[in-house]
PDB file of C-alpha atoms in Angstrom:
ATOM      1  CA  ALA A1403       0.108  -0.129   0.190  1.00 64.00           C
ATOM      2  CA  GLN A1404       1.181   3.522  -1.005  1.00 74.00           C
ATOM      3  CA  LYS A1405       2.141   5.462   2.308  1.00 92.00           C
ATOM      4  CA  ILE A1406       2.350   8.858   0.775  1.00 97.00           C
ATOM      5  CA  THR A1407      -0.507   9.638  -1.703  1.00 97.00           C
ATOM      6  CA  GLN A1408      -0.643  12.464  -4.163  1.00 97.00           C
ATOM      7  CA  THR A1409      -3.483  12.475  -6.349  1.00 96.00           C
ATOM      8  CA  GLN A1410      -3.136  15.455  -8.623  1.00 96.00           C
ATOM      9  CA  PRO A1411      -0.568  14.656 -10.834  1.00 95.00           C
ATOM     10  CA  GLY A1412      -0.667  18.510 -12.303  1.00 96.00           C
ATOM     11  CA  MET A1413      -2.525  21.499 -11.839  1.00 95.00           C
ATOM     12  CA  PHE A1414      -2.792  24.635 -13.444  1.00 96.00           C
ATOM     13  CA  VAL A1415      -3.276  27.812 -11.221  1.00 96.00           C
ATOM     14  CA  GLN A1416      -3.561  31.510 -12.045  1.00 97.00           C
ATOM     15  CA  GLU A1417      -0.966  33.658 -10.703  1.00 97.00           C
ATOM     16  CA  LYS A1418      -1.910  35.423  -7.592  1.00 96.00           C
ATOM     17  CA  GLU A1419      -4.509  32.713  -6.846  1.00 97.00           C
ATOM     18  CA  ALA A1420      -4.161  30.504  -3.840  1.00 97.00           C
ATOM     19  CA  VAL A1421      -3.621  26.582  -4.392  1.00 97.00           C
ATOM     20  CA  THR A1422      -4.023  23.479  -2.498  1.00 98.00           C
ATOM     21  CA  LEU A1423      -1.712  20.852  -3.159  1.00 98.00           C
ATOM     22  CA  ASP A1424      -3.203  17.138  -1.648  1.00 98.00           C
ATOM     23  CA  CYS A1425      -1.392  14.934   0.265  1.00 98.00           C
ATOM     24  CA  THR A1426      -2.595  11.764   2.263  1.00 97.00           C
ATOM     25  CA  TYR A1427      -0.310   9.491   4.278  1.00 97.00           C
ATOM     26  CA  ASP A1428      -0.800   6.038   5.942  1.00 95.00           C
ATOM     27  CA  THR A1429       1.187   4.986   9.060  1.00 92.00           C
ATOM     28  CA  SER A1430       0.498   3.133  12.312  1.00 90.00           C
ATOM     29  CA  ASP A1431       3.473   4.813  13.982  1.00 89.00           C
ATOM     30  CA  PRO A1432       2.440   7.583  16.532  1.00 90.00           C
ATOM     31  CA  SER A1433       5.211   9.504  15.968  1.00 88.00           C
ATOM     32  CA  TYR A1434       5.848  10.903  12.228  1.00 91.00           C
ATOM     33  CA  GLY A1435       6.935  14.196  10.498  1.00 92.00           C
ATOM     34  CA  LEU A1436       5.506  15.187   7.215  1.00 94.00           C
ATOM     35  CA  PHE A1437       7.508  17.382   4.651  1.00 95.00           C
ATOM     36  CA  TRP A1438       6.928  19.319   1.826  1.00 96.00           C
ATOM     37  CA  TYR A1439       9.729  19.906  -1.043  1.00 96.00           C
ATOM     38  CA  LYS A1440       9.802  21.942  -4.145  1.00 97.00           C
ATOM     39  CA  GLN A1441      11.696  20.775  -6.872  1.00 96.00           C
ATOM     40  CA  PRO A1442      12.101  23.029  -9.774  1.00 95.00           C
ATOM     41  CA  SER A1443      13.475  21.966 -13.151  1.00 91.00           C
ATOM     42  CA  SER A1444      17.263  22.479 -11.902  1.00 89.00           C
ATOM     43  CA  GLY A1445      16.554  19.201  -9.852  1.00 89.00           C
ATOM     44  CA  GLU A1446      17.363  20.435  -6.255  1.00 90.00           C
ATOM     45  CA  MET A1447      14.793  19.425  -3.617  1.00 93.00           C
ATOM     46  CA  ILE A1448      13.895  22.771  -1.803  1.00 94.00           C
ATOM     47  CA  PHE A1449      12.334  22.555   1.504  1.00 93.00           C
ATOM     48  CA  LEU A1450       9.197  24.207   2.129  1.00 95.00           C
ATOM     49  CA  ILE A1451       7.364  23.108   5.390  1.00 94.00           C
ATOM     50  CA  TYR A1452       7.670  20.718   8.276  1.00 92.00           C
ATOM     51  CA  GLN A1453       5.049  19.165  10.648  1.00 94.00           C
ATOM     52  CA  GLY A1454       5.212  16.666  13.200  1.00 91.00           C
ATOM     53  CA  SER A1455       2.763  14.534  14.385  1.00 92.00           C
ATOM     54  CA  TYR A1456       2.219  16.133  17.713  1.00 91.00           C
ATOM     55  CA  ASP A1457       2.528  19.493  16.785  1.00 91.00           C
ATOM     56  CA  GLN A1458      -0.937  21.032  17.949  1.00 88.00           C
ATOM     57  CA  GLN A1459      -0.845  23.878  15.538  1.00 93.00           C
ATOM     58  CA  ASN A1460      -0.633  23.852  11.701  1.00 94.00           C
ATOM     59  CA  ALA A1461       2.905  24.808  10.193  1.00 93.00           C
ATOM     60  CA  THR A1462       3.205  28.080   8.485  1.00 94.00           C
ATOM     61  CA  GLU A1463       6.276  29.130   6.553  1.00 93.00           C
ATOM     62  CA  GLY A1464       5.935  32.696   4.868  1.00 95.00           C
ATOM     63  CA  ARG A1465       3.326  32.053   1.993  1.00 96.00           C
ATOM     64  CA  TYR A1466       3.113  28.201   2.616  1.00 97.00           C
ATOM     65  CA  SER A1467       0.969  26.652   4.995  1.00 97.00           C
ATOM     66  CA  LEU A1468       0.037  23.279   6.026  1.00 97.00           C
ATOM     67  CA  ASN A1469      -3.495  22.011   6.384  1.00 96.00           C
ATOM     68  CA  PHE A1470      -2.681  19.202   9.124  1.00 96.00           C
ATOM     69  CA  GLN A1471      -5.889  16.947   9.498  1.00 96.00           C
ATOM     70  CA  LYS A1472      -4.688  14.391  11.756  1.00 95.00           C
ATOM     71  CA  ALA A1473      -7.655  12.009  11.884  1.00 95.00           C
ATOM     72  CA  ARG A1474      -7.886  12.041   8.045  1.00 96.00           C
ATOM     73  CA  LYS A1475      -4.064  11.280   7.702  1.00 96.00           C
ATOM     74  CA  SER A1476      -4.092  14.342   5.491  1.00 97.00           C
ATOM     75  CA  ALA A1477      -1.381  17.190   5.077  1.00 97.00           C
ATOM     76  CA  ASN A1478      -2.223  19.445   2.289  1.00 98.00           C
ATOM     77  CA  LEU A1479      -0.070  22.266   1.237  1.00 98.00           C
ATOM     78  CA  VAL A1480      -1.361  25.566   0.993  1.00 98.00           C
ATOM     79  CA  ILE A1481       0.384  28.403  -1.337  1.00 97.00           C
ATOM     80  CA  SER A1482      -1.261  31.922  -1.015  1.00 95.00           C
ATOM     81  CA  ALA A1483      -0.885  34.107  -3.486  1.00 94.00           C
ATOM     82  CA  SER A1484       0.819  32.143  -6.145  1.00 96.00           C
ATOM     83  CA  GLN A1485       3.701  33.561  -8.405  1.00 96.00           C
ATOM     84  CA  LEU A1486       5.431  32.541 -11.887  1.00 96.00           C
ATOM     85  CA  GLY A1487       8.154  31.127  -9.700  1.00 96.00           C
ATOM     86  CA  ASP A1488       6.299  28.772  -7.947  1.00 97.00           C
ATOM     87  CA  SER A1489       6.075  26.708 -11.208  1.00 97.00           C
ATOM     88  CA  ALA A1490       7.589  23.473 -10.096  1.00 98.00           C
ATOM     89  CA  MET A1491       7.269  19.718  -9.038  1.00 97.00           C
ATOM     90  CA  TYR A1492       6.006  19.705  -5.625  1.00 98.00           C
ATOM     91  CA  PHE A1493       6.588  16.405  -2.891  1.00 98.00           C
ATOM     92  CA  CYS A1494       5.372  15.615   0.189  1.00 97.00           C
ATOM     93  CA  ALA A1495       7.361  13.134   2.317  1.00 96.00           C
ATOM     94  CA  MET A1496       7.071  11.257   5.344  1.00 94.00           C
ATOM     95  CA  ARG A1497       9.602  10.252   8.445  1.00 91.00           C
ATOM     96  CA  GLU A1498       7.971   7.533  10.460  1.00 86.00           C
ATOM     97  CA  GLY A1499       9.432   7.639  13.728  1.00 72.00           C
ATOM     98  CA  ARG A1500      10.682   4.293  14.537  1.00 66.00           C
ATOM     99  CA  ASP A1501      13.954   4.007  16.288  1.00 61.00           C
ATOM    100  CA  SER A1502      16.607   4.030  13.874  1.00 61.00           C
ATOM    101  CA  ASN A1503      14.344   5.021  10.752  1.00 73.00           C
ATOM    102  CA  TYR A1504      15.701   7.938   9.420  1.00 78.00           C
ATOM    103  CA  GLN A1505      14.733   7.747   5.619  1.00 87.00           C
ATOM    104  CA  LEU A1506      11.843   9.830   4.007  1.00 91.00           C
ATOM    105  CA  ILE A1507       9.210   8.114   1.897  1.00 93.00           C
ATOM    106  CA  TRP A1508       8.091  10.014  -0.940  1.00 96.00           C
ATOM    107  CA  GLY A1509       4.794  10.880  -2.709  1.00 97.00           C
ATOM    108  CA  ALA A1510       4.833  10.979  -6.488  1.00 96.00           C
ATOM    109  CA  GLY A1511       4.671  14.673  -6.582  1.00 97.00           C
ATOM    110  CA  THR A1512       2.403  17.047  -8.162  1.00 98.00           C
ATOM    111  CA  LYS A1513       3.381  19.274 -11.088  1.00 97.00           C
ATOM    112  CA  LEU A1514       2.473  22.855 -10.525  1.00 98.00           C
ATOM    113  CA  ILE A1515       2.192  25.419 -13.116  1.00 97.00           C
ATOM    114  CA  ILE A1516       1.334  28.822 -12.548  1.00 97.00           C
ATOM    115  CA  LYS A1517      -0.080  30.880 -15.546  1.00 96.00           C
ATOM    116  CA  PRO A1518       0.323  34.527 -16.063  1.00 94.00           C
TER     117      PRO A1518
ATOM    118  CA  LYS B1074      26.785  28.894   5.075  1.00 58.00           C
ATOM    119  CA  ALA B1075      27.691  26.539   2.188  1.00 72.00           C
ATOM    120  CA  GLY B1076      24.990  24.290   1.328  1.00 91.00           C
ATOM    121  CA  VAL B1077      25.060  20.617   0.348  1.00 95.00           C
ATOM    122  CA  THR B1078      27.302  19.924  -2.528  1.00 96.00           C
ATOM    123  CA  GLN B1079      27.142  17.087  -5.059  1.00 97.00           C
ATOM    124  CA  THR B1080      29.739  16.431  -7.291  1.00 97.00           C
ATOM    125  CA  PRO B1081      29.677  15.808 -10.389  1.00 97.00           C
ATOM    126  CA  ARG B1082      26.178  17.414 -11.791  1.00 96.00           C
ATOM    127  CA  TYR B1083      26.423  15.160 -14.872  1.00 97.00           C
ATOM    128  CA  LEU B1084      27.813  11.995 -15.995  1.00 96.00           C
ATOM    129  CA  ILE B1085      27.438   9.809 -18.847  1.00 98.00           C
ATOM    130  CA  LYS B1086      28.924   5.944 -18.333  1.00 98.00           C
ATOM    131  CA  THR B1087      28.646   2.921 -20.584  1.00 98.00           C
ATOM    132  CA  ARG B1088      26.683  -0.239 -19.306  1.00 98.00           C
ATOM    133  CA  GLY B1089      29.136  -2.571 -17.271  1.00 98.00           C
ATOM    134  CA  GLN B1090      31.278   0.335 -16.052  1.00 98.00           C
ATOM    135  CA  GLN B1091      31.261   1.385 -11.873  1.00 98.00           C
ATOM    136  CA  VAL B1092      30.579   5.086 -10.914  1.00 98.00           C
ATOM    137  CA  THR B1093      31.344   7.029  -7.632  1.00 98.00           C
ATOM    138  CA  LEU B1094      29.353  10.075  -6.819  1.00 98.00           C
ATOM    139  CA  SER B1095      30.314  12.557  -4.206  1.00 98.00           C
ATOM    140  CA  CYS B1096      28.195  14.358  -1.518  1.00 98.00           C
ATOM    141  CA  SER B1097      29.529  16.997   0.963  1.00 97.00           C
ATOM    142  CA  PRO B1098      27.236  18.105   3.543  1.00 96.00           C
ATOM    143  CA  ILE B1099      26.660  21.343   5.320  1.00 94.00           C
ATOM    144  CA  SER B1100      29.177  21.757   7.918  1.00 93.00           C
ATOM    145  CA  GLY B1101      28.074  20.277  11.417  1.00 90.00           C
ATOM    146  CA  HIS B1102      25.784  18.098   9.650  1.00 91.00           C
ATOM    147  CA  ARG B1103      26.702  14.419  10.554  1.00 91.00           C
ATOM    148  CA  SER B1104      23.971  12.494   8.508  1.00 91.00           C
ATOM    149  CA  VAL B1105      24.077  11.929   4.692  1.00 95.00           C
ATOM    150  CA  SER B1106      21.224  10.314   2.905  1.00 95.00           C
ATOM    151  CA  TRP B1107      20.979   9.301  -0.694  1.00 97.00           C
ATOM    152  CA  TYR B1108      17.909   9.051  -2.795  1.00 97.00           C
ATOM    153  CA  GLN B1109      17.626   7.712  -6.587  1.00 98.00           C
ATOM    154  CA  GLN B1110      15.076   9.523  -8.540  1.00 97.00           C
ATOM    155  CA  THR B1111      13.777   8.332 -12.006  1.00 96.00           C
ATOM    156  CA  PRO B1112      10.226   8.819 -13.823  1.00 92.00           C
ATOM    157  CA  GLY B1113       9.117   5.567 -13.395  1.00 90.00           C
ATOM    158  CA  GLN B1114       9.780   4.746  -9.656  1.00 92.00           C
ATOM    159  CA  GLY B1115       9.983   8.076  -8.731  1.00 94.00           C
ATOM    160  CA  LEU B1116      12.037   8.685  -5.170  1.00 95.00           C
ATOM    161  CA  GLN B1117      13.631   6.088  -3.495  1.00 96.00           C
ATOM    162  CA  PHE B1118      15.903   6.006  -0.396  1.00 95.00           C
ATOM    163  CA  LEU B1119      19.340   4.053  -0.866  1.00 97.00           C
ATOM    164  CA  PHE B1120      20.936   4.936   2.218  1.00 94.00           C
ATOM    165  CA  GLU B1121      21.852   7.231   5.411  1.00 93.00           C
ATOM    166  CA  TYR B1122      25.177   7.126   6.963  1.00 94.00           C
ATOM    167  CA  PHE B1123      25.885   9.123  10.736  1.00 91.00           C
ATOM    168  CA  SER B1124      29.351   9.468  11.881  1.00 92.00           C
ATOM    169  CA  GLU B1125      30.662   7.182   9.474  1.00 94.00           C
ATOM    170  CA  THR B1126      28.185   4.351  10.039  1.00 94.00           C
ATOM    171  CA  GLN B1127      25.216   3.223   7.803  1.00 93.00           C
ATOM    172  CA  ARG B1128      22.034   3.564   9.813  1.00 89.00           C
ATOM    173  CA  ASN B1129      19.563   2.484   7.052  1.00 88.00           C
ATOM    174  CA  LYS B1130      19.521   0.933   4.106  1.00 92.00           C
ATOM    175  CA  GLY B1131      16.794   1.134   1.410  1.00 93.00           C
ATOM    176  CA  ASN B1132      15.779  -1.876  -1.058  1.00 93.00           C
ATOM    177  CA  PHE B1133      18.675  -1.744  -3.537  1.00 96.00           C
ATOM    178  CA  PRO B1134      20.877  -4.539  -4.879  1.00 97.00           C
ATOM    179  CA  GLY B1135      24.263  -4.968  -3.654  1.00 96.00           C
ATOM    180  CA  ARG B1136      25.558  -2.899  -6.582  1.00 97.00           C
ATOM    181  CA  PHE B1137      24.961   0.148  -4.654  1.00 98.00           C
ATOM    182  CA  SER B1138      26.953   1.097  -2.082  1.00 97.00           C
ATOM    183  CA  GLY B1139      28.316   4.136  -0.074  1.00 97.00           C
ATOM    184  CA  ARG B1140      30.552   5.204   2.725  1.00 97.00           C
ATOM    185  CA  GLN B1141      30.939   8.159   4.733  1.00 97.00           C
ATOM    186  CA  PHE B1142      34.555   9.891   5.792  1.00 97.00           C
ATOM    187  CA  SER B1143      35.371  11.156   9.097  1.00 95.00           C
ATOM    188  CA  ASN B1144      34.586  14.937   7.946  1.00 94.00           C
ATOM    189  CA  SER B1145      31.000  13.594   6.934  1.00 95.00           C
ATOM    190  CA  ARG B1146      31.670  13.946   3.062  1.00 97.00           C
ATOM    191  CA  SER B1147      30.059  10.683   1.541  1.00 98.00           C
ATOM    192  CA  GLU B1148      30.753   8.904  -1.447  1.00 98.00           C
ATOM    193  CA  MET B1149      28.297   6.366  -3.220  1.00 98.00           C
ATOM    194  CA  ASN B1150      29.351   3.650  -5.476  1.00 98.00           C
ATOM    195  CA  VAL B1151      27.453   2.116  -8.037  1.00 98.00           C
ATOM    196  CA  SER B1152      29.060  -0.888  -9.643  1.00 96.00           C
ATOM    197  CA  THR B1153      28.396  -2.915 -13.065  1.00 97.00           C
ATOM    198  CA  LEU B1154      25.875  -0.257 -14.145  1.00 98.00           C
ATOM    199  CA  GLU B1155      22.675  -1.039 -15.726  1.00 98.00           C
ATOM    200  CA  LEU B1156      20.238   1.069 -18.184  1.00 97.00           C
ATOM    201  CA  GLY B1157      17.930   1.258 -15.403  1.00 96.00           C
ATOM    202  CA  ASP B1158      20.534   2.962 -13.229  1.00 97.00           C
ATOM    203  CA  SER B1159      20.155   6.386 -15.131  1.00 98.00           C
ATOM    204  CA  ALA B1160      18.792   8.410 -12.673  1.00 98.00           C
ATOM    205  CA  LEU B1161      18.918  11.778 -10.898  1.00 97.00           C
ATOM    206  CA  TYR B1162      20.937  10.801  -7.412  1.00 98.00           C
ATOM    207  CA  LEU B1163      20.206  13.180  -4.552  1.00 97.00           C
ATOM    208  CA  CYS B1164      21.810  13.508  -1.322  1.00 96.00           C
ATOM    209  CA  ALA B1165      20.486  14.922   1.892  1.00 95.00           C
ATOM    210  CA  SER B1166      22.441  16.589   4.579  1.00 94.00           C
ATOM    211  CA  SER B1167      20.864  16.646   8.383  1.00 89.00           C
ATOM    212  CA  ARG B1168      22.308  17.034  11.937  1.00 81.00           C
ATOM    213  CA  GLY B1169      21.001  13.376  12.464  1.00 69.00           C
ATOM    214  CA  GLY B1170      18.375  13.480  14.953  1.00 67.00           C
ATOM    215  CA  THR B1171      14.799  12.373  14.282  1.00 61.00           C
ATOM    216  CA  GLY B1172      13.649  16.083  14.710  1.00 62.00           C
ATOM    217  CA  TYR B1173      15.781  17.591  12.064  1.00 71.00           C
ATOM    218  CA  GLY B1174      15.024  18.323   8.663  1.00 80.00           C
ATOM    219  CA  TYR B1175      17.030  17.624   5.360  1.00 90.00           C
ATOM    220  CA  THR B1176      18.718  20.094   3.152  1.00 93.00           C
ATOM    221  CA  PHE B1177      19.521  18.354  -0.039  1.00 94.00           C
ATOM    222  CA  GLY B1178      22.000  18.932  -2.992  1.00 94.00           C
ATOM    223  CA  SER B1179      21.278  20.048  -6.694  1.00 93.00           C
ATOM    224  CA  GLY B1180      21.747  16.110  -7.488  1.00 95.00           C
ATOM    225  CA  THR B1181      24.013  14.150  -9.943  1.00 97.00           C
ATOM    226  CA  ARG B1182      21.978  12.978 -13.229  1.00 97.00           C
ATOM    227  CA  LEU B1183      23.889   9.947 -14.209  1.00 98.00           C
ATOM    228  CA  THR B1184      22.922   8.365 -17.760  1.00 98.00           C
ATOM    229  CA  VAL B1185      23.912   5.008 -18.669  1.00 98.00           C
ATOM    230  CA  VAL B1186      24.264   4.380 -22.240  1.00 97.00           C
TER     231      VAL B1186
END
């Protein structure tokens, strides 16, 4: 079974609009962390935002916020006021908190294109 | 501060050859992880090193190996290259605990012909 599911292979959004990228996860571990990364065409993975499973509040980083719904196992990324430079692949990833487990499990990604 | 440096950026090798990729983490980071990214399989974890010890290993054949040096720099080696090894190889640097995030390098794009 997929541990990280991103159901939107691609999205077109008008510049300055807000956009929500979906991510659902599957884990039985009570301790885990969820990450969102942006990958432009250059290939580098750029960290955007992190949410820990025990965090009480939704994470925010500038124009990025994470809509964390623990009971639904959902961790959607919200980008407010999108910009042309936001066009990229976006990946949701999870690290489960089991001892000695430091790997990230990745979703398939969403290709976001911002239209002028 | 300097980011994560991966060398080389691009590499073309012939089937059957072997290749070594290098990753220099952020100063003070003791954990280095490696990931393979392909269009078909997406991002897959290869292995993670912390203080010269491999802590985690993904589900890859033994042709894929790695090591970490005392200065935290890491290398990964792929022997007997196959066409399917063509991929973007990403290295991530971290302080090493579960509460820390990961900073990635720009990757090495390997093409096997």
